[in-house]
Each structure stands twice: as C-alpha cells, then as structure tokens.
CSV table of C-alpha atoms and ligand atoms in Angstrom, one decimal:
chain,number,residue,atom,x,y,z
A,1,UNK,CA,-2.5,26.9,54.3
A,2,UNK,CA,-6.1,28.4,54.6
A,3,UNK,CA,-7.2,28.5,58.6
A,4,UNK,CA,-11.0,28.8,57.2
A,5,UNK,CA,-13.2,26.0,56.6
A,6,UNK,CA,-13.7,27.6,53.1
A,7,UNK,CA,-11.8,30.7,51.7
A,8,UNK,CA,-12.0,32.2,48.7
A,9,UNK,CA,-9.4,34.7,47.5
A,10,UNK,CA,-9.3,37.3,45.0
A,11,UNK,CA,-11.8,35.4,42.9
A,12,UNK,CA,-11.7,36.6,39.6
A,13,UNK,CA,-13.9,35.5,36.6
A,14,UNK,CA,-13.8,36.5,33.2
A,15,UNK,CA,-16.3,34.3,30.3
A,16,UNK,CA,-14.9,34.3,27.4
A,17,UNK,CA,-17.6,36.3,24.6
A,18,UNK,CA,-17.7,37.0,21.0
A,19,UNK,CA,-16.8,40.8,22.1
A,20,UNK,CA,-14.1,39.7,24.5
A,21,UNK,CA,-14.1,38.5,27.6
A,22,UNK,CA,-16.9,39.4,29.8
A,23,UNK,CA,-15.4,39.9,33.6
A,24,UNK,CA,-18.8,38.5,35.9
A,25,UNK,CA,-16.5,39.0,39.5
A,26,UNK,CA,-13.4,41.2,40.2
A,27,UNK,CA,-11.7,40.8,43.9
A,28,UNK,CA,-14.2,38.7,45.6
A,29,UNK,CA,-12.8,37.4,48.9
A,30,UNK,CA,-14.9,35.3,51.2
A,31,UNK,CA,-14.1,33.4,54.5
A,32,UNK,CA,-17.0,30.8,55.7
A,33,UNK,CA,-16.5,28.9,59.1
A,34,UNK,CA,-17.2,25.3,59.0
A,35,UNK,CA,-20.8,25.0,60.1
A,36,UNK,CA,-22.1,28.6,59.2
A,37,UNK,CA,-24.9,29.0,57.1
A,38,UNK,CA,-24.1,32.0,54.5
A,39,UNK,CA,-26.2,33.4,52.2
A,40,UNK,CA,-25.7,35.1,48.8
A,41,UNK,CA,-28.3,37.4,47.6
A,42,UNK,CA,-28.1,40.2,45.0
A,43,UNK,CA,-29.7,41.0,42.1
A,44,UNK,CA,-30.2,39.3,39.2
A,45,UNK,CA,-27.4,38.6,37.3
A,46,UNK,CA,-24.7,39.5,39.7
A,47,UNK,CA,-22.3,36.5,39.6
A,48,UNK,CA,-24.1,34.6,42.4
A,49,UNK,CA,-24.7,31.1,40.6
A,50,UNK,CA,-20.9,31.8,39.4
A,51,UNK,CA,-19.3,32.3,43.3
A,52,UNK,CA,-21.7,28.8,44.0
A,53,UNK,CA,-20.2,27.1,40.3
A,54,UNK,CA,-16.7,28.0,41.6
A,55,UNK,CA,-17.1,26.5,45.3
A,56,UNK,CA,-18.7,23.6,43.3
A,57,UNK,CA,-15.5,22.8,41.4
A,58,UNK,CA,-18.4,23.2,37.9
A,59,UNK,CA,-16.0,26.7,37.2
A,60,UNK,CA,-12.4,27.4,37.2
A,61,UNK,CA,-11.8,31.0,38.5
A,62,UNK,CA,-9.7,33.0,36.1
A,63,UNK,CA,-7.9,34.5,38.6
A,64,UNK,CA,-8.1,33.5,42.4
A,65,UNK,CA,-9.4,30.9,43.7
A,66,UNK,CA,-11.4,28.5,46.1
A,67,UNK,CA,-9.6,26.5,49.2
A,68,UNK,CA,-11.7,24.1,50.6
A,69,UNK,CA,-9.9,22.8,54.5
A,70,UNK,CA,-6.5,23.6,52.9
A,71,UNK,CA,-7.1,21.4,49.3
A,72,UNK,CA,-7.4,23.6,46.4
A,73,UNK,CA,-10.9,23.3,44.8
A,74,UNK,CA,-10.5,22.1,40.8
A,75,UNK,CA,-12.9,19.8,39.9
A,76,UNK,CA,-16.6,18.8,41.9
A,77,UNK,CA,-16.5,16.3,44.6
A,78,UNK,CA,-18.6,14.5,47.1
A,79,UNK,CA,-17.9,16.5,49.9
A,80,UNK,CA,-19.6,19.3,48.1
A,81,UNK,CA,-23.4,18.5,47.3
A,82,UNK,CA,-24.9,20.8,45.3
A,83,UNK,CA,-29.0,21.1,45.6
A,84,UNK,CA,-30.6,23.5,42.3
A,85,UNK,CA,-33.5,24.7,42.0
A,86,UNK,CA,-35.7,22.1,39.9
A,87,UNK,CA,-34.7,19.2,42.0
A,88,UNK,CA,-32.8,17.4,39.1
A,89,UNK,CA,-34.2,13.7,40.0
A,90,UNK,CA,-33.7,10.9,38.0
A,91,UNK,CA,-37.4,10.3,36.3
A,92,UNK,CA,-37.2,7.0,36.0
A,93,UNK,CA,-36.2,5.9,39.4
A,94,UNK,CA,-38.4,6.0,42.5
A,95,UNK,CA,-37.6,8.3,45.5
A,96,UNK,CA,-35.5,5.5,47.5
A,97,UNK,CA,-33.7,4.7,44.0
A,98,UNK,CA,-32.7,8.3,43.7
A,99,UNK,CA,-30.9,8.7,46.7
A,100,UNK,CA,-29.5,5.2,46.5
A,101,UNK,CA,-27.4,6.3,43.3
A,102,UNK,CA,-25.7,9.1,45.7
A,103,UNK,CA,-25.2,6.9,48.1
A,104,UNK,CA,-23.6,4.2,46.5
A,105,UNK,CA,-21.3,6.8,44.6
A,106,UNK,CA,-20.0,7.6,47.8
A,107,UNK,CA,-20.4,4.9,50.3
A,108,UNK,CA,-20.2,2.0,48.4
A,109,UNK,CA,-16.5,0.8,49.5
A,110,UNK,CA,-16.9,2.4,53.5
A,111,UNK,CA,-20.6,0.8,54.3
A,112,UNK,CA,-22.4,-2.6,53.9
A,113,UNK,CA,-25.6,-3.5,51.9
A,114,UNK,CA,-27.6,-2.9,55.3
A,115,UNK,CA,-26.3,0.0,56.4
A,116,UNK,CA,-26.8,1.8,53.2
A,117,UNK,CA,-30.3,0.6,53.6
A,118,UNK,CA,-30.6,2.3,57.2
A,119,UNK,CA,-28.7,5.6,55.8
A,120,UNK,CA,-31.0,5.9,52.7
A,121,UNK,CA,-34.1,5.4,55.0
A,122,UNK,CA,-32.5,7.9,57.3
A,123,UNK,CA,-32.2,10.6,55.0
A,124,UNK,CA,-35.7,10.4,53.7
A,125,UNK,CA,-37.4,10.5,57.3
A,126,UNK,CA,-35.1,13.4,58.1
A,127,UNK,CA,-36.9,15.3,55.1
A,128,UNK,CA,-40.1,13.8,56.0
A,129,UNK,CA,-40.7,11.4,52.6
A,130,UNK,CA,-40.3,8.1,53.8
A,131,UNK,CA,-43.6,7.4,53.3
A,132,UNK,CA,-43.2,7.9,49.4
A,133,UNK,CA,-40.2,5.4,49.2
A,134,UNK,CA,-41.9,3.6,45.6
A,135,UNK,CA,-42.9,6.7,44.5
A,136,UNK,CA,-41.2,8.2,41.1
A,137,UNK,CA,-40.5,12.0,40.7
A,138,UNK,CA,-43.3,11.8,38.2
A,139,UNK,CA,-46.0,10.9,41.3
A,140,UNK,CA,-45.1,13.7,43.5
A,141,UNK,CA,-45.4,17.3,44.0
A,142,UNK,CA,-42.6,19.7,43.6
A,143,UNK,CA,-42.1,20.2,47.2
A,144,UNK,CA,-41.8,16.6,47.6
A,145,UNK,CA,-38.9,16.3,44.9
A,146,UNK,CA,-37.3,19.2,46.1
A,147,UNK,CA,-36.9,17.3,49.3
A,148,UNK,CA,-36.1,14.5,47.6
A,149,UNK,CA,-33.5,16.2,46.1
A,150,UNK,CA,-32.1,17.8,49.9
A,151,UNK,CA,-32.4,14.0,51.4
A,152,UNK,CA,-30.0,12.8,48.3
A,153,UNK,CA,-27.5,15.9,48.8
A,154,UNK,CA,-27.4,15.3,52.4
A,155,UNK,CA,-27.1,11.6,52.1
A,156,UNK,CA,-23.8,12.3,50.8
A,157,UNK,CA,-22.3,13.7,54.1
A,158,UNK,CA,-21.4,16.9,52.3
A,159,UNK,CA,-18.6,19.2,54.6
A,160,UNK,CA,-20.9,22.0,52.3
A,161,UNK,CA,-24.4,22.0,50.7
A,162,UNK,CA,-24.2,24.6,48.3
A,163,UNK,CA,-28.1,25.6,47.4
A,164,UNK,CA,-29.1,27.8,44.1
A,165,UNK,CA,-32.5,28.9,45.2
A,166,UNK,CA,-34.0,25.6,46.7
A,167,UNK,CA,-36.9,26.9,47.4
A,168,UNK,CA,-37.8,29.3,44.4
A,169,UNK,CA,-40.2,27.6,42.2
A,170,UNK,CA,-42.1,25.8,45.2
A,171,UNK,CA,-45.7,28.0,47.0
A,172,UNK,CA,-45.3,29.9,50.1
A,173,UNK,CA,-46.4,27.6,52.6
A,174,UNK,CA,-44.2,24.3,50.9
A,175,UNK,CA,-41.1,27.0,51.0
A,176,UNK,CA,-41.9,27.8,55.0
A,177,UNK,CA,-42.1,24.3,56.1
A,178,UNK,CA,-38.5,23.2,54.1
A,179,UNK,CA,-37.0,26.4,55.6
A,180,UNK,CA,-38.1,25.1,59.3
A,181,UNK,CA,-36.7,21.7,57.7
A,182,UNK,CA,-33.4,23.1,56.7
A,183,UNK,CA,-33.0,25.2,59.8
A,184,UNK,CA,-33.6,21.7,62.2
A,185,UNK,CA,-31.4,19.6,59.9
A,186,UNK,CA,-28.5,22.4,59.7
A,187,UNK,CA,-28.2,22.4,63.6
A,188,UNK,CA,-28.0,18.8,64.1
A,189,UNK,CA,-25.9,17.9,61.3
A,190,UNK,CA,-23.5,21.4,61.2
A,191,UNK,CA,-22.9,21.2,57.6
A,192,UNK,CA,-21.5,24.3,56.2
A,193,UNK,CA,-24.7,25.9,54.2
A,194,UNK,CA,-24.1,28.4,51.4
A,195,UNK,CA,-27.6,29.3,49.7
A,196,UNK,CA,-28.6,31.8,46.8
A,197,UNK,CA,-31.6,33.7,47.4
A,198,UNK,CA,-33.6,36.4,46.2
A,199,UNK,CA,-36.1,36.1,49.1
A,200,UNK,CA,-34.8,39.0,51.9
A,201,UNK,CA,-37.2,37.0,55.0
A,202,UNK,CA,-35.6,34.0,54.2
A,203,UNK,CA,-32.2,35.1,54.1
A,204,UNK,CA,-32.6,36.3,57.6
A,205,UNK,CA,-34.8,33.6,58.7
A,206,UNK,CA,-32.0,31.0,58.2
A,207,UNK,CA,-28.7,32.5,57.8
A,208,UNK,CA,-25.8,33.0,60.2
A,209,UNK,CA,-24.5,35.5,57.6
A,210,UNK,CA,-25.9,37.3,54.8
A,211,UNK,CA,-23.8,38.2,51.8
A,212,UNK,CA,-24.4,41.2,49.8
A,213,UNK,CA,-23.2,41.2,46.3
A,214,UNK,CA,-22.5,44.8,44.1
A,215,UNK,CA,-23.8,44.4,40.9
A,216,UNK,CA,-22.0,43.4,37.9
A,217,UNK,CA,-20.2,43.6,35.7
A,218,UNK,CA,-16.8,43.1,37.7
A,219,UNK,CA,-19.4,42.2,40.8
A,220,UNK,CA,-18.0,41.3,44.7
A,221,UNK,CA,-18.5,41.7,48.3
A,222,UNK,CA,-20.4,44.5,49.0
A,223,UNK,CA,-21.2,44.0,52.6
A,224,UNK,CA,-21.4,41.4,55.0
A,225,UNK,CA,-24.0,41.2,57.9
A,226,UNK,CA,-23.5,38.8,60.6
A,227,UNK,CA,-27.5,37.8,61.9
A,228,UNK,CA,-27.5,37.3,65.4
A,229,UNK,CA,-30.5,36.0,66.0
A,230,UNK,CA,-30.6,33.1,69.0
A,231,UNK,CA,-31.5,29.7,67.5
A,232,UNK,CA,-34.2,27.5,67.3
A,233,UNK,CA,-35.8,30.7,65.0
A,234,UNK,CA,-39.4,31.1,64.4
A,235,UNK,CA,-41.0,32.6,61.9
A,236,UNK,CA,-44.3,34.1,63.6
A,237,UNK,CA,-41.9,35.1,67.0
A,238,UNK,CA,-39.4,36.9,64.5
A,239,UNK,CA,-41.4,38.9,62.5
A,240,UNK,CA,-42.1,41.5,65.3
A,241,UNK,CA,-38.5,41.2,66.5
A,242,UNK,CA,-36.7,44.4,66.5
A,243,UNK,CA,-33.4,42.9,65.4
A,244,UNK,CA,-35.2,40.8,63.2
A,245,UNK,CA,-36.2,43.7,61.2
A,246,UNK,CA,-33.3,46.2,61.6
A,247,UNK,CA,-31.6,43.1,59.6
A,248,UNK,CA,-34.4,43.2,57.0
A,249,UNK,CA,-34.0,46.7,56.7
A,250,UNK,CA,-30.1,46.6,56.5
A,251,UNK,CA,-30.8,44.0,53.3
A,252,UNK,CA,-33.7,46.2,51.9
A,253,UNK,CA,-31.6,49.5,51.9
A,254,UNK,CA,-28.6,47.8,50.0
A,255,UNK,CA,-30.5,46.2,47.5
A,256,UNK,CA,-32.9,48.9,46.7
A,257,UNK,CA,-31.1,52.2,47.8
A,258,UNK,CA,-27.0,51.6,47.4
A,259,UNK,CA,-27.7,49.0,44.5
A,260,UNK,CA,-30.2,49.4,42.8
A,261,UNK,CA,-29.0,51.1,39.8
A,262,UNK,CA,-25.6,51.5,39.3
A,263,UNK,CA,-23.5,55.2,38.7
A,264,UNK,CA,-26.9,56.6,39.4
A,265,UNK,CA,-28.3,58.7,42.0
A,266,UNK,CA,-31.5,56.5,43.9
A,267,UNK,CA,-34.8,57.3,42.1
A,268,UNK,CA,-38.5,57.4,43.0
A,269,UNK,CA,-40.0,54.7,45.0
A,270,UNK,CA,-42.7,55.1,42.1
A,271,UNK,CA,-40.1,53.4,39.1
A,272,UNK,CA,-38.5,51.0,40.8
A,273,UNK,CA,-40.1,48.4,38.6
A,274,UNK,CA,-38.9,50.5,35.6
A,275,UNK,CA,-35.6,50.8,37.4
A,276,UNK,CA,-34.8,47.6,38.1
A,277,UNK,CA,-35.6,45.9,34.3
A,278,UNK,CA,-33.5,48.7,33.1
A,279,UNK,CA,-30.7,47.5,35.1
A,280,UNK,CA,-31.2,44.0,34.3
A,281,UNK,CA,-31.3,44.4,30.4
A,282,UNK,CA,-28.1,47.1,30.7
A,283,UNK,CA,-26.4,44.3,32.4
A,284,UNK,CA,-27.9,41.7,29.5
A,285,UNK,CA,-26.4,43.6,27.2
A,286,UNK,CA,-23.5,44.2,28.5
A,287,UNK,CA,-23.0,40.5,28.9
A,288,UNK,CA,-23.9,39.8,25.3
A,289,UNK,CA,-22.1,43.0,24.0
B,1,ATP,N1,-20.9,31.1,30.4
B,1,ATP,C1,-21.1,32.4,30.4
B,1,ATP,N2,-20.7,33.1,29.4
B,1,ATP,C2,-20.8,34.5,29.4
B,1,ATP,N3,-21.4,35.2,30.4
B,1,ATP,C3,-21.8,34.5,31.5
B,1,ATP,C4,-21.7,33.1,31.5
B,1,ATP,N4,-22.2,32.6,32.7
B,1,ATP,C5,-22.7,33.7,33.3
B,1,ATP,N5,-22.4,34.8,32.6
B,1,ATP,C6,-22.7,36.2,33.0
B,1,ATP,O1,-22.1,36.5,34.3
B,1,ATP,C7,-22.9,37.3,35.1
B,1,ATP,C8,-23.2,36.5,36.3
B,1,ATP,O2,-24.1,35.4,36.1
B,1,ATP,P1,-24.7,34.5,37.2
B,1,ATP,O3,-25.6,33.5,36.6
B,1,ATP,O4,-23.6,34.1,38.2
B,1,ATP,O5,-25.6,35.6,38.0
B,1,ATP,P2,-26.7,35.4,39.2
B,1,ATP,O6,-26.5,36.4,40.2
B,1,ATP,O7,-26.7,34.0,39.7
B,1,ATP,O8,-28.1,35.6,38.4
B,1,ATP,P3,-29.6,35.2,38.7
B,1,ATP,O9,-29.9,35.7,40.1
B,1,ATP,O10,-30.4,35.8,37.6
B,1,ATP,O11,-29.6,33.7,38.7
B,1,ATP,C9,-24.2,37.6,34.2
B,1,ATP,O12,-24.0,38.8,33.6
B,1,ATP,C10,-24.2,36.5,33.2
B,1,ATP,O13,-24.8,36.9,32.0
C-alpha cells in the first residue's frame, strides 16, 4: 500500500491515433504529500492536462497508474474537485445555486437543510462573492465566476483540488488577488493542491513544489524543485528575494535552455519565438502524424 497521500507510478499513456498510438507520458513517477501544493508547468503540449485527467479519474493510464491514500484511482470522485480554466458554471443558475448542486451531490445524506445553507454561504465568503449570492454567471465578470467556480470545488471538501490553469484567461491584477486568495485558503484548509501553469512567478509564488515536465512525445519528470520560501508569501517582499529569484531562474533555465527545443543544441536568445512555434507544431504533428 502507497505511504504517499498521492503516488503515481510508472504512468504510462498512449492515445490511440489513426497512425498508431501516440505515447503523450513514458515513466512518469510522482509522490505528493497530503497538504503540498505542487505545480506542473512545461510547455505546451507536454502531457500536463493528461498527468491532471489521470489524478482526476477523466483518463485511464495505459500503463501505471494513480493511488490516491491507498485506493486505486479509476473513475472521478468527490474527493477530487477539479477547477478548469473557463469556470464551467451552470448559466442558468445564480452563484448560490451553483455551488448548491456540488453541495448537495455530496453532502446531501451527511448534513441538514441548514447546514448546507451555512456551508454554501461559507464557501462564497471565503472567495469573497457572498455579496453576488442572486447573481447568474451571465451578470458577473470572469474573475467573479472563476471564484465561483474555486468556492463550488472547495465546497466539496476535496482531499485534492486539481487546477488546469485557474487563472489563465483572467487580467493581471484579478489573477494576483485569487493567487493571495488561494495561498490564504490553501493554509487554513491543507488541501492537497496540484495546479497547471504556464506562469513561472506564479509557480513560485504559490507552490511548495514545482514540477518540471520534458517535452513530449513520451514526456515525464524532468526535475523537481522543492520552494522553500517561509509562508504567509508576498508578492512585493518576494520579488527582490534572493531565493525567490534563484528559484525563478532554476524554472527559466529548464524551460528555455534544457527544454526548449528538443535533440537540439540551445539557440540564440534572438529566435526563441521562432523556436518555440517550431517545437510546438513538430510536436502537433507528431501528435496528428
Ligand atoms: N485524446 C487524445 N488523442 C490523441 N492525442 C492526444 C489526446 N489528448 C492529448 N493528446 C496529445 O498528448 C500530448 C499531451 O497533451 P496535453 O493536453 O496533456 O498537454 P498540455 O501540456 O496540457 O498542453 P497545454 O499546455 O497546451 O494545455 C499532446 O501532444 C496532445 O496532442
């Protein structure tokens, strides 16, 4: 039996293409501590959405697989809210009704009428939308929903909160205060956090760990950095911390030095652009070939 709060073991996953199967991860082994935040960054197209589907329970790994406190992951499950990027809400219901319909999937046996109530209200004052209870996904901005959508995954007492770029599509000041959000929520509530990003600063901002995946195909663990940084974090203190950016730097240099094009000796700083598209539509085609 697994001694980690989440393990995954010689993940393997091959989709199934019109040329044969394509293999998106080879190897990948992971251990996560209950209450760590880990996050999963790597470029585009590397298998981090698929390492997230498999923890999910949305993908069965070909070979491998994911133990979740000793149980075998094979199908999703309340203990394991997922948060995408476009928050997902129901259009039609208002903010409160959204998170009801998670809590009532879960809850609706273990707590009364009332208490639902309280938990509901809880939720949304924790992600600071309690005032738009009436409110429908329509009548509220994209940071809002996005909250929404955290307050409904958290309302679910999730062990984990897996997170595919929460933040992307939302401005840079909407995207600093959730992070502060997330960080204040994380350490009273200890959930075990795994979060995709492409954002370096963040990473380092909220993580515990950062995960660096190789690029695909056949993509895995290509180095793990454990960020010691001393919690409550702040943004403005960190950014002239020397740790703060030797960790930034550690990210940087694997992304844009070791992986940034693969079999091929580093180029120019002047074509990285170039570079990097190149790499993507190689692995685009490989994926379709
Ligand atoms: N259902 C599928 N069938 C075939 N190939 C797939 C399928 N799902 C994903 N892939 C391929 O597997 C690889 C990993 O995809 P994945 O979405 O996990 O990457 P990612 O790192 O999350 O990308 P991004 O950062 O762009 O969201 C890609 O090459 C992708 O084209």
């Amino acid at each position: 039996m697994s001694k980690a709060h989440l393990e995954l073991t010689g993940v393997q996953m091959a989709f199934d293409t019109p040329a044969g199967p394509f293999i998106a991860l080879d190897d990948l082994n992971l251990k996560i501590d209950k209450g760590e935040f880990v996050s999963l960054i790597g470029h585009s197209g590397c298998g981090k959405s698929t390492v997230l589907n498999i923890v999910a329970g949305l993908l069965k790994a070909t070979r491998g697989g994911c133990v979740l406190d000793g149980h075998e992951v094979n199908e999703p499950g309340p203990e394991r809210a997922v948060v995408f990027q476009n928050h997902s809400l129901m259009p039609w219901l208002t903010v409160y009704e959204n998170v009801e319909l998670a809590v009532q999937q879960v809850f609706r046996k273990r707590m009364s009428k009332r208490e639902r109530k309280e938990w509901i209200l809880h939720n949304l004052a924790l992600v600071h939308m309690d005032h738009a209870l009436d409110k429908r996904p329509g009548e509220i901005s994209g940071g809002m929903a996005q909250r929404v959508g955290i307050a409904r995954a958290l309302a679910m007492k999730p062990s984990v909160l897996l997170m595919d770029e929460p933040f992307g599509a939302l401005d840079a000041l909407t995207r600093a205060h959730l992070q502060d959000s997330l960080m204040e929520i994380q350490q009273e509530l200890n959930n075990t956090v795994i979060m995709i990003t492409h954002d370096v600063d963040e990473a380092v901002l909220l993580s515990d760990r950062i995960i660096m995946m190789t690029n695909g195909p056949a993509a895995t663990v290509g180095e793990d950095l454990a960020i010691e940084l001393p919690r409550p974090r702040d943004r403005v203190t960190l950014a002239d911390d020397p740790a703060y950016v030797r960790y930034r730097q550690a990210v940087l240099s694997f992304l844009y030095e070791k992986q940034r094009f693969p079999g091929k000796e580093p180029a120019s700083e002047k074509d990285d652009g170039q570079q990097q598209r190149t790499g993507e539509t190689r692995r685009g085609l490989r994926a379709i070939a």
